[in-house]
Amino acid sequence: MKITSKLPNVGTTIFTVMSLLSKEHQAINLAQGFPNFDCSPKLQDLVHHYTKKGFNQYAPMAGDLKLRQELCKKSERLYGLRPDPNSEITITAGATQALYTAISAFIKTDDEVILLEPAYDSYAPVVEICGGKVVPYTLKAPDYTVDWEKMRQLVSPRTKMIIINTPHNPTGSILTASDMEQLQTLTRDTDIIVLSDEVYEHLVFDGEAHQSVLRFPELWQRSLVTYSFGKTFHVTGWKLGYCLGPAPLMKEFQKVHQFNVFSVSHPQQRAIADFMESPEEYLSLANFFQQKRDFFLKTMEGSRFRPIPCKGTYFQLFDYSAISQEKDTDFARRMTAEYGVAAIPISVFYSDGRDDRVVRLCFAKTEEVLEEAGKLLREV
Ligand code: PMP
Ligand code: GLN
């Protein structure tokens, strides 16, 4: 039988590849982004409670109502805009499904989608599956900022969507209020949809504020915004998240969502809804992870890895050009096998393979593990 692949150039994701390699070499896995510590026992008890209480059948298609209400309240509290829990939110199987559903609900053959590279790896393949064309905007080390005049030159009559991601994985950069205003101006009087991946909304450091699309009412009208409970409550294994958007866009989103998954795990949704009644749980995250970033940077002091400022996310980039001129994919493999610390090479997130000799390390780990990794890397 002849198989015609819809994704002929796609292999296994770098996260799977590096985690397997890390295991094989018994390295410290600072590659794939997940915490090595557990979620709150209170959250675990709530899941148990709702499982026992019989919340074991299908949740409503859009998600548990109480959870939707809590999330809409939270959006208003943080960003000044309250989506309608009945028509402007859907609970999804992680941000990954929200992104897949958002792209596939709107992108058709030959539509162009602009995205910021290095780009998280789950955007481009979905555009391709839908017959769309990716138009990359290249962010460059070390500051990874957007020049909106250059961005404007990428917009064509075929541009259907612009995907942004702030705080940005893998670079740790953030978009400012001025960036968001320029995006708002750029898309004014067009039919361009903005897909804003904000899974690290609570991980913004040094007193900066997260500039959500929700703070910009005109931009909101053309946007779908994705979030992940995995990042917010240290439960990446639950694969739960949500998508916000104005009713006309959310209606189209749900047309796909209902045939994509229909609905997602019910007891977990109920548990998160209760857990979210205490905002401290997510409001303390920026501090928590900023301390980890600073602890990690301290343990790396004196090493030949040069840190690139991290303003958000739980990823720290390092320039290793003082150590080696190897390709970053080779260097990341060697780091894992020889130095005992697994990392993610950044070139895999650029469609042209641009290689600035930079690797990404995840600092969502206990101080013990960060200390141990720092010790190994200081010796390199
Ligand atoms: N977007 C970005 C930028 C991510 O880093 C991730 C992975 N954590 C996701 C989306 C996917 O999130 P989830 O695990 O909730 O599917
Ligand atoms: N988002 C995580 C990261 O950037 C990994 C997600 C995955 O493994 N698919 O490391």
CSV table of C-alpha atoms and ligand atoms in Angstrom, one decimal, residues 33 93-97 99 120 122-123 165 169 197 199-200 227-231 236 239-241 315, ligand 1:
chain,number,residue,atom,x,y,z
A,33,GLY,CA,9.3,21.4,30.0
A,93,ALA,CA,-7.5,18.8,26.2
A,94,GLY,CA,-4.6,21.0,27.0
A,95,ALA,CA,-3.5,24.1,25.0
A,96,THR,CA,-2.3,21.7,22.3
A,97,GLN,CA,-5.9,20.7,21.4
A,99,LEU,CA,-4.4,25.4,19.2
A,120,TYR,CA,6.7,26.3,19.6
A,122,SER,CA,2.8,22.5,17.4
A,123,TYR,CA,1.7,25.4,15.3
A,165,ASN,CA,3.0,33.5,22.0
A,169,ASN,CA,8.6,29.5,24.4
A,197,ASP,CA,-0.8,31.4,23.0
A,199,VAL,CA,0.0,29.3,28.4
A,200,TYR,CA,2.7,31.0,30.5
A,227,TYR,CA,-4.2,28.6,28.1
A,228,SER,CA,-3.0,25.5,29.9
A,229,PHE,CA,-3.7,24.2,33.5
A,230,GLY,CA,-0.6,22.1,33.1
A,231,LYS,CA,1.6,25.2,33.4
A,236,THR,CA,1.2,18.8,32.6
A,239,LYS,CA,-3.6,17.7,29.5
A,240,LEU,CA,-6.3,20.2,30.3
A,241,GLY,CA,-6.5,23.8,29.2
A,315,PHE,CA,12.9,28.2,30.3
B,1,PMP,N1,2.0,26.3,23.9
B,1,PMP,C1,3.2,26.4,24.5
B,1,PMP,C2,4.0,27.7,24.2
B,1,PMP,C3,3.7,25.4,25.3
B,1,PMP,O1,5.0,25.6,25.8
B,1,PMP,C4,3.0,24.3,25.5
B,1,PMP,C5,3.6,23.1,26.2
B,1,PMP,N2,3.6,23.2,27.5
B,1,PMP,C6,1.7,24.2,24.9
B,1,PMP,C7,1.3,25.2,24.2
B,1,PMP,C8,0.9,23.0,25.2
B,1,PMP,O2,0.2,23.0,26.4
B,1,PMP,P1,-0.6,21.7,26.9
B,1,PMP,O3,0.4,20.8,27.6
B,1,PMP,O4,-1.6,22.2,27.8
B,1,PMP,O5,-1.2,21.0,25.7
